[in-house]
PDB file of C-alpha atoms in Angstrom:
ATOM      1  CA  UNK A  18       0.615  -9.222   4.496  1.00  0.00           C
ATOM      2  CA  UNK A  19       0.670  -9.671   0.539  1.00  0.00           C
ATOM      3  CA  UNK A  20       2.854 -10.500  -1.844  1.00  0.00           C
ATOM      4  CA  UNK A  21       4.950  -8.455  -3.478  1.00  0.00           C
ATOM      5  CA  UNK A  22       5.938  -8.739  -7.289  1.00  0.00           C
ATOM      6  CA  UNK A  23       8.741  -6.620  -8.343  1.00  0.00           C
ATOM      7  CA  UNK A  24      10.506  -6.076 -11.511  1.00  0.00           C
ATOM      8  CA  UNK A  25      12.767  -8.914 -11.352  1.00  0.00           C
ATOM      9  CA  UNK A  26       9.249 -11.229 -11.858  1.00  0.00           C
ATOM     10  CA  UNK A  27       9.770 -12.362  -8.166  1.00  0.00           C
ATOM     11  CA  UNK A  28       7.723 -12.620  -5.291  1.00  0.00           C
ATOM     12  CA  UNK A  29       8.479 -10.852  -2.012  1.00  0.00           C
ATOM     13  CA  UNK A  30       6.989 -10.915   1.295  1.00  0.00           C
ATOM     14  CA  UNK A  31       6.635 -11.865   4.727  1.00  0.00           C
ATOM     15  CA  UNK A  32       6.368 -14.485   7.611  1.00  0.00           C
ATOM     16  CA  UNK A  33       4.540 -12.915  10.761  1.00  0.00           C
ATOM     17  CA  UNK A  34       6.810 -15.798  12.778  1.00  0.00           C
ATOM     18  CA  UNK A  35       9.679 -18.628  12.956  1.00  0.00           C
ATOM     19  CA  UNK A  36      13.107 -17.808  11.208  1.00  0.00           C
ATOM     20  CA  UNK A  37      16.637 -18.254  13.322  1.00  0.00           C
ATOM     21  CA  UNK A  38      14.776 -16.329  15.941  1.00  0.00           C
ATOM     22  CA  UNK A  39      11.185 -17.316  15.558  1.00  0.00           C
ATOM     23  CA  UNK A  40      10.612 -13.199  15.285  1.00  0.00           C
ATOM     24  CA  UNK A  41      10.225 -13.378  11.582  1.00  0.00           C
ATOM     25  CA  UNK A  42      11.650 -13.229   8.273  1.00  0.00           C
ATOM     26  CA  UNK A  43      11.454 -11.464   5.127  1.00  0.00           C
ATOM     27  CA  UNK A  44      11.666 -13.905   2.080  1.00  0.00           C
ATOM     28  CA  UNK A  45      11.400 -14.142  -1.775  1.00  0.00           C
ATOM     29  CA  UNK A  46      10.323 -16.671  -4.611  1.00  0.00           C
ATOM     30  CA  UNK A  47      10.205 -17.340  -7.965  1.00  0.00           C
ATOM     31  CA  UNK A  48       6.305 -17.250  -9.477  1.00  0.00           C
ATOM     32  CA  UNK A  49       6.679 -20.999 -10.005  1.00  0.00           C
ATOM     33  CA  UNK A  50       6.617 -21.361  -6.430  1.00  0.00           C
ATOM     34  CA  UNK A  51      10.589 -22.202  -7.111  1.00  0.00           C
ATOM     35  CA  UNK A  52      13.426 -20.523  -5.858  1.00  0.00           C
ATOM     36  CA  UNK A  53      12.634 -19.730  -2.260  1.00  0.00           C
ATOM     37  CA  UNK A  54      15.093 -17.959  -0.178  1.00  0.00           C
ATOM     38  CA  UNK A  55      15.188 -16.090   3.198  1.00  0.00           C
ATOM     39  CA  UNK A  56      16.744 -12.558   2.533  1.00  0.00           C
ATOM     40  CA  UNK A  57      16.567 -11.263   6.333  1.00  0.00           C
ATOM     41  CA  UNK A  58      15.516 -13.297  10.008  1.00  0.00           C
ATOM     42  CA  UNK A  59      14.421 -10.711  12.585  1.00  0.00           C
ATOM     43  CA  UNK A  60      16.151 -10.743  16.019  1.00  0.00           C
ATOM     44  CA  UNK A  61      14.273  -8.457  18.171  1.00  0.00           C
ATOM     45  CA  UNK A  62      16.919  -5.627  18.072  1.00  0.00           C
ATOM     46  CA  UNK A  63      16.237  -4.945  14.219  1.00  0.00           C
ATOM     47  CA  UNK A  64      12.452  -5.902  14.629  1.00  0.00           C
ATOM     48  CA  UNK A  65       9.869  -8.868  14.737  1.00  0.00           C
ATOM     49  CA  UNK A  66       6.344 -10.163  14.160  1.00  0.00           C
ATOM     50  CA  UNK A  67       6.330  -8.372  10.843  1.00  0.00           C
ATOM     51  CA  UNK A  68       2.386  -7.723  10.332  1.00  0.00           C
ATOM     52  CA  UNK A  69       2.027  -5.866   6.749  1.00  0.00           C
ATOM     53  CA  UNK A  70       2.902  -5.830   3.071  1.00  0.00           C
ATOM     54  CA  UNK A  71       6.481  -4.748   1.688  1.00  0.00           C
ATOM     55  CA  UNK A  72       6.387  -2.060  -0.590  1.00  0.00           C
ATOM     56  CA  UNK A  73       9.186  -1.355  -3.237  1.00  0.00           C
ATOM     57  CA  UNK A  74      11.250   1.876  -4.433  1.00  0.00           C
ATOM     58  CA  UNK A  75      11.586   1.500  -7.480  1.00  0.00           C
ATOM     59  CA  UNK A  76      14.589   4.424  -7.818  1.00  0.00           C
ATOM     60  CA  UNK A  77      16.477   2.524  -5.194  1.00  0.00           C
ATOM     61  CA  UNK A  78      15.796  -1.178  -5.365  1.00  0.00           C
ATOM     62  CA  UNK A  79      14.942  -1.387  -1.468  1.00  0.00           C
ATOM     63  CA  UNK A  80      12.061  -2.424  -0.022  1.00  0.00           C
ATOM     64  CA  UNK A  81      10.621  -0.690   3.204  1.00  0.00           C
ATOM     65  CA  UNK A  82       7.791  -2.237   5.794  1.00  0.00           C
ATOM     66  CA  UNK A  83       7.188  -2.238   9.296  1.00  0.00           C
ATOM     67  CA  UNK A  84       7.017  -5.169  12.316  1.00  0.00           C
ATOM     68  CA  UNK A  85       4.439  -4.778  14.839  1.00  0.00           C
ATOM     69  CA  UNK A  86       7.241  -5.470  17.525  1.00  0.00           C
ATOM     70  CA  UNK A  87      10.689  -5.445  18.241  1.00  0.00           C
ATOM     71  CA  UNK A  88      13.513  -2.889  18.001  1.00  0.00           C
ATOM     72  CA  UNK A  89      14.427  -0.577  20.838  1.00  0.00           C
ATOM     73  CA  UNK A  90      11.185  -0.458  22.766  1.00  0.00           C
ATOM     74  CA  UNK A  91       9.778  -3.756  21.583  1.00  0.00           C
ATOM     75  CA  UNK A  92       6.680  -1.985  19.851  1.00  0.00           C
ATOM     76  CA  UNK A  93       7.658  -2.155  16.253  1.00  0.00           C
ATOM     77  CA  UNK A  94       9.946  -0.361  13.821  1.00  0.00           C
ATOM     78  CA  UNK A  95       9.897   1.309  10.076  1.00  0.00           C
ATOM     79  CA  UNK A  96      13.016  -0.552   8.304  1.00  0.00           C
ATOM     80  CA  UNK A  97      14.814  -0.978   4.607  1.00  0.00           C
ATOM     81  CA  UNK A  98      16.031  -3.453   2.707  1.00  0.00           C
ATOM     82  CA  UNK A  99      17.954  -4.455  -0.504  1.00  0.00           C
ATOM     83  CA  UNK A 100      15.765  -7.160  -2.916  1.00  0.00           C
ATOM     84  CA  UNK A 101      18.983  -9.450  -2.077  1.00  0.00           C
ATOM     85  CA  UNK A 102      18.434  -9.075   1.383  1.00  0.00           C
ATOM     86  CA  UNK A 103      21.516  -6.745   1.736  1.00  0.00           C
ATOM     87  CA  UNK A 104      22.091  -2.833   3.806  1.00  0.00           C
ATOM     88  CA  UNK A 105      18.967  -3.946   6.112  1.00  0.00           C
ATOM     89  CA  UNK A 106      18.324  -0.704   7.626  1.00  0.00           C
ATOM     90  CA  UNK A 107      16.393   0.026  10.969  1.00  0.00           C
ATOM     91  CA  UNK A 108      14.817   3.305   9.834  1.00  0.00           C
ATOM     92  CA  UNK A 109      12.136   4.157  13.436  1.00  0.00           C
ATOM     93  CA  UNK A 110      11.705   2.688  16.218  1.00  0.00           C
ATOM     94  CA  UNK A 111       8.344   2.956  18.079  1.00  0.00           C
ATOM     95  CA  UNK A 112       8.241   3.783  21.744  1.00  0.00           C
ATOM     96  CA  UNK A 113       4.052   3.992  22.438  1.00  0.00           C
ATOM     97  CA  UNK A 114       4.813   7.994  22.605  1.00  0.00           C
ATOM     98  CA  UNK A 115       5.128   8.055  19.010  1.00  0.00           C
ATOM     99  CA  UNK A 116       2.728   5.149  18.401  1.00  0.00           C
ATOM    100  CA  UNK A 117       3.672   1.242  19.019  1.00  0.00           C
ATOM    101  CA  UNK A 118       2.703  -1.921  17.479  1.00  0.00           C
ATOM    102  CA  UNK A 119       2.159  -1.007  13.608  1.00  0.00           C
ATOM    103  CA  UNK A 120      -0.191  -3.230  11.775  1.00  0.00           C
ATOM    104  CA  UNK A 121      -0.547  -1.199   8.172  1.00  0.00           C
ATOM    105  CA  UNK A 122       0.630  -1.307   5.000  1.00  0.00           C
ATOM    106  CA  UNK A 123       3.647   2.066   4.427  1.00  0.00           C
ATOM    107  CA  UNK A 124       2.778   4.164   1.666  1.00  0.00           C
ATOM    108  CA  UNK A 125       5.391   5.864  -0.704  1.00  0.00           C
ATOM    109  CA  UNK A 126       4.384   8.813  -2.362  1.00  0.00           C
ATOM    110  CA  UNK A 127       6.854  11.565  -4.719  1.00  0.00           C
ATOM    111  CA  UNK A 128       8.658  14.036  -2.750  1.00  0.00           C
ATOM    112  CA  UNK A 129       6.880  17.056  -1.565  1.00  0.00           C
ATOM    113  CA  UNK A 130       6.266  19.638  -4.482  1.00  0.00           C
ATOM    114  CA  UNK A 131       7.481  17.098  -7.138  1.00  0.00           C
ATOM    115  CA  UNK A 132       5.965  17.618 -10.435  1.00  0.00           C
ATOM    116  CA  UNK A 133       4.337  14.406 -11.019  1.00  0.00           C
ATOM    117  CA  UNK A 134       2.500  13.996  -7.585  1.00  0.00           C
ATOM    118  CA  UNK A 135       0.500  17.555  -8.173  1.00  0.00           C
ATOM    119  CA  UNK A 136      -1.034  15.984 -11.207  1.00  0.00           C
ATOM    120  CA  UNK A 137      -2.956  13.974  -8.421  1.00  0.00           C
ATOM    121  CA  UNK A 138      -2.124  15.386  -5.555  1.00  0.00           C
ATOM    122  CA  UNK A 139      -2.989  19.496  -4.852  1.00  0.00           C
ATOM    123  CA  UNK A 140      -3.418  22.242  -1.998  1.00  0.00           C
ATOM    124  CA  UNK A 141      -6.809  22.752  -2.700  1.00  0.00           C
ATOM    125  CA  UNK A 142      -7.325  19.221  -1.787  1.00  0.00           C
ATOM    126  CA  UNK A 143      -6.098  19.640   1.774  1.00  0.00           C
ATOM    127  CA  UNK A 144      -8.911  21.437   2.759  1.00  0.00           C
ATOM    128  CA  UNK A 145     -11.696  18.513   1.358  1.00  0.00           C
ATOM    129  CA  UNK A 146     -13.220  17.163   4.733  1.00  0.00           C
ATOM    130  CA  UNK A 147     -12.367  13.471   4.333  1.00  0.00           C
ATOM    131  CA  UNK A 148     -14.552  10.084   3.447  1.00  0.00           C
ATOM    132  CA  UNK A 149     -14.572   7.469   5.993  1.00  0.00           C
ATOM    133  CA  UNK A 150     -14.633   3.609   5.040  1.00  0.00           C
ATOM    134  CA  UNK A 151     -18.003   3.573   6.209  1.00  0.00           C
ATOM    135  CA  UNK A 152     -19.175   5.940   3.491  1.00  0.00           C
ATOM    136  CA  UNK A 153     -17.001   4.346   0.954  1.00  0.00           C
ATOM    137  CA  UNK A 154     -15.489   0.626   0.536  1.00  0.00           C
ATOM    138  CA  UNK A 155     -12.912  -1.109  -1.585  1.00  0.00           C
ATOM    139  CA  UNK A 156     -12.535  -4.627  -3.023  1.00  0.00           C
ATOM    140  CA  UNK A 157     -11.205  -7.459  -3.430  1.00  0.00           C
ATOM    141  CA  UNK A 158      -7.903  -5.572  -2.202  1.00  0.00           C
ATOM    142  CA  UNK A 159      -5.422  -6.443  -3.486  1.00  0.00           C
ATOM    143  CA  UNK A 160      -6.802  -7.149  -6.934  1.00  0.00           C
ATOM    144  CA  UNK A 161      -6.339  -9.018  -9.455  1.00  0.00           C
ATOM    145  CA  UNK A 162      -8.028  -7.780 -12.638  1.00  0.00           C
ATOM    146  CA  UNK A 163     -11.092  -5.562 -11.264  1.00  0.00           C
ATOM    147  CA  UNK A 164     -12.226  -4.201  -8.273  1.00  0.00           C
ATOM    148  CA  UNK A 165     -15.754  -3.056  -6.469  1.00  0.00           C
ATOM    149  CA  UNK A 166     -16.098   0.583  -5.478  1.00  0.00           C
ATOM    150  CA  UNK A 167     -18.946   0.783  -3.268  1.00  0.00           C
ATOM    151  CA  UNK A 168     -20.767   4.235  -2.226  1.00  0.00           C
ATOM    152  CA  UNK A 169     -23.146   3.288   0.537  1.00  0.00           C
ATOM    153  CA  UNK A 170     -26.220   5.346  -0.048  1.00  0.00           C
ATOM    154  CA  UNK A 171     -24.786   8.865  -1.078  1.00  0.00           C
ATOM    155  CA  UNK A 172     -26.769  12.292  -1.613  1.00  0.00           C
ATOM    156  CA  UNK A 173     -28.102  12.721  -5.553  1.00  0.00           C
ATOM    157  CA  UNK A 174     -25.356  13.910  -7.908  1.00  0.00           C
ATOM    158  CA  UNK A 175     -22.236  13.524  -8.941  1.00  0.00           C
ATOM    159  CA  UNK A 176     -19.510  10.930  -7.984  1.00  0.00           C
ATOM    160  CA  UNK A 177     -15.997  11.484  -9.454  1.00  0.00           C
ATOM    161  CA  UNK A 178     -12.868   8.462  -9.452  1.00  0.00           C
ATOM    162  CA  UNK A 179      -9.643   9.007 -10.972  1.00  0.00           C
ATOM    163  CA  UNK A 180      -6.607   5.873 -10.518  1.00  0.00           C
ATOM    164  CA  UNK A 181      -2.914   6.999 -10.072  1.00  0.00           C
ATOM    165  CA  UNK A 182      -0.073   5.659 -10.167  1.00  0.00           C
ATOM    166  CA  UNK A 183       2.159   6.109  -6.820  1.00  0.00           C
ATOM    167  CA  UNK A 184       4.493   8.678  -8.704  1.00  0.00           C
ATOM    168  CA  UNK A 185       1.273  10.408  -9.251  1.00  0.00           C
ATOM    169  CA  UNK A 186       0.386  10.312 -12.968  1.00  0.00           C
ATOM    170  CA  UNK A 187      -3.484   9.899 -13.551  1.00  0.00           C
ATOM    171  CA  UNK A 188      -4.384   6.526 -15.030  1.00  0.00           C
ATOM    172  CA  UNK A 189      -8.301   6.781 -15.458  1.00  0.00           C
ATOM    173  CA  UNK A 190     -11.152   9.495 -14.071  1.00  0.00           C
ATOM    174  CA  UNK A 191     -14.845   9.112 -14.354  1.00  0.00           C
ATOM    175  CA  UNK A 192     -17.614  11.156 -13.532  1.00  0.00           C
ATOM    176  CA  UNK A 193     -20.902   9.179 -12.039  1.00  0.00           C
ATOM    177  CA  UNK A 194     -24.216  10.459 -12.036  1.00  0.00           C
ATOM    178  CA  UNK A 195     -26.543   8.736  -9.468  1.00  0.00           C
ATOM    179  CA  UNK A 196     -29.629   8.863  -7.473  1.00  0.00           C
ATOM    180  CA  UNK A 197     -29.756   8.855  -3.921  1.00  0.00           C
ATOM    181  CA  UNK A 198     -28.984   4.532  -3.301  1.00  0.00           C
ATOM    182  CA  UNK A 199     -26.084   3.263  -2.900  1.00  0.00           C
ATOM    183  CA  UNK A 200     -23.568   2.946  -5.610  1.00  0.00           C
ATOM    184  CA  UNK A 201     -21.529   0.092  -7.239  1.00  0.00           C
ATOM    185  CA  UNK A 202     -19.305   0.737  -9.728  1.00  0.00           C
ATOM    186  CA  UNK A 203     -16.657  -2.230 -11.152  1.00  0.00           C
ATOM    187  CA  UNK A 204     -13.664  -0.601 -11.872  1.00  0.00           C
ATOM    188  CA  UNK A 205     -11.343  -2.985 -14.521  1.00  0.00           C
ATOM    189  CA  UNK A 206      -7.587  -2.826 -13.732  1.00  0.00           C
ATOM    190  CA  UNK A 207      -6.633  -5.794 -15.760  1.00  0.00           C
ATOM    191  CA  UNK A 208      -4.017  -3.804 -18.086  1.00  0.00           C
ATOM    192  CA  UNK A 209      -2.301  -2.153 -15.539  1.00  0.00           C
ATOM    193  CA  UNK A 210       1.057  -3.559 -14.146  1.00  0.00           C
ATOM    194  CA  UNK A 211       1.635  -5.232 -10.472  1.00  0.00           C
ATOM    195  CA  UNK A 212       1.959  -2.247  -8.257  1.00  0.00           C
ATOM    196  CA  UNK A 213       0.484   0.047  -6.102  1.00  0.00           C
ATOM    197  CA  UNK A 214      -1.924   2.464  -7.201  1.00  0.00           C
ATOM    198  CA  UNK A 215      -3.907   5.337  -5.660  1.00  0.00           C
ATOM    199  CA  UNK A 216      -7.884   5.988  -5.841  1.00  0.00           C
ATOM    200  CA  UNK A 217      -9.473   9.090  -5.466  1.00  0.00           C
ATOM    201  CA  UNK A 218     -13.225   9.606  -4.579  1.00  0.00           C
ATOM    202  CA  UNK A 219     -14.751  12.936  -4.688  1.00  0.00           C
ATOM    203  CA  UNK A 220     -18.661  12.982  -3.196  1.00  0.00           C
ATOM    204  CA  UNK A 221     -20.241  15.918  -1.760  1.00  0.00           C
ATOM    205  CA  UNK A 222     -17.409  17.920  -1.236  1.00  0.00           C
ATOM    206  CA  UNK A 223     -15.420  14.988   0.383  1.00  0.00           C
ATOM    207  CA  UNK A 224     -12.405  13.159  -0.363  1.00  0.00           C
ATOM    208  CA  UNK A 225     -11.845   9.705   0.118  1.00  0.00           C
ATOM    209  CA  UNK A 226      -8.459   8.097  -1.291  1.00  0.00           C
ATOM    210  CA  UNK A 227      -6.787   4.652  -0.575  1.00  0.00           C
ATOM    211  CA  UNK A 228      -4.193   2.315  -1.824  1.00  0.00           C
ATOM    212  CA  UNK A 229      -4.553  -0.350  -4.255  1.00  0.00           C
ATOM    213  CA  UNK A 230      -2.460  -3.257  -4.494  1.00  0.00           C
ATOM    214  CA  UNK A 231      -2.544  -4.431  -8.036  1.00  0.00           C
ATOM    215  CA  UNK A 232      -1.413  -8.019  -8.047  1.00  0.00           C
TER     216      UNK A 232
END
């Protein structure tokens, strides 16, 4: 997966293999590339073959992700972790009925009915039929300082994007008026802190959203 860069100014992040059980481990850095440290080696029992990107609480201080195997049914768990590498917390365990062998990025959004996340988030929006990544693509992803937003050959009209931030407060919207080709808009994120952010596209009474990393 990526790297992480928290508030501290350090790295965070993941090895898919090796560690004291060659299942894994979970380390961080300093930016300098000095620093390094293992905070957790998976064993199996807690988890292994860790396959996305840590993601960070900011409230809380831990960081959650996923392994693509391990845990009680050896097909991946949800866990929880201090930025020390302390309270490592098994959270789910996968057992194929409820899924197995998670390869994704987790997501954390604001509590249900939480002020800030209906600026972005509403009911109406629930209803939207949703854009698939065929219609609409994103990158480089993560970014650095701008990304591509690419519309592949939508209907006449209008196009509308709007960036949040994961605690739901809109960033930037824009309307697009196009013809009936596909669509490129650059979309600058240079100013905006290392995090995650959300994107919203709204086409033809669709909805398309997805997670930037912000690097």
């Amino acid at each position: 997966g990526s790297l992480l860069l928290a508030a501290d100014n350090k790295l965070y992040g993941m090895a898919y293999g090796g560690g004291s059980s060659f299942s894994g481990t979970i380390f961080r850095l300093n930016t300098d590339g000095s620093g390094f440290q293992v905070i957790h080696h998976f064993n199996y029992t807690d988890g292994a073959l860790p396959n996305g990107s840590l993601i960070i609480d900011n409230n809380t201080g831990f960081l959650y992700g996923t392994t693509e195997r391990g845990g009680s049914s050896d097909m991946g768990i949800v866990f929880r972790i201090k930025q020390d590498g302390s309270l490592f917390q098994k959270l789910f365990n996968f057992n194929g009925s409820n899924g197995k062998y998670p390869k994704g990025d987790l997501l954390l959004l604001p509590p249900t009915g939480a002020k800030t996340a209906s600026r972005y988030f509403n009911t109406s929006e629930k209803s939207i039929p949703a854009i698939t990544a065929a219609i609409v693509d994103v990158f480089p992803n993560p970014v650095q300082h701008a990304f591509m937003l690419h519309c592949k050959q939508p209907a006449a009209g209008q196009i509308i994007y709007s960036v949040a931030d994961i605690k739901g407060k809109l960033i930037r919207q824009q309307t697009i008026s196009h013809a009936s080709t596909d669509l490129y808009q650059q979309v600058d994120i240079t100013a905006l802190p290392a995090g995650i952010y959300i994107l919203k596209v709204t086409m033809q009474a669709q909805l398309f959203t997805k997670k930037i990393v912000k690097q």
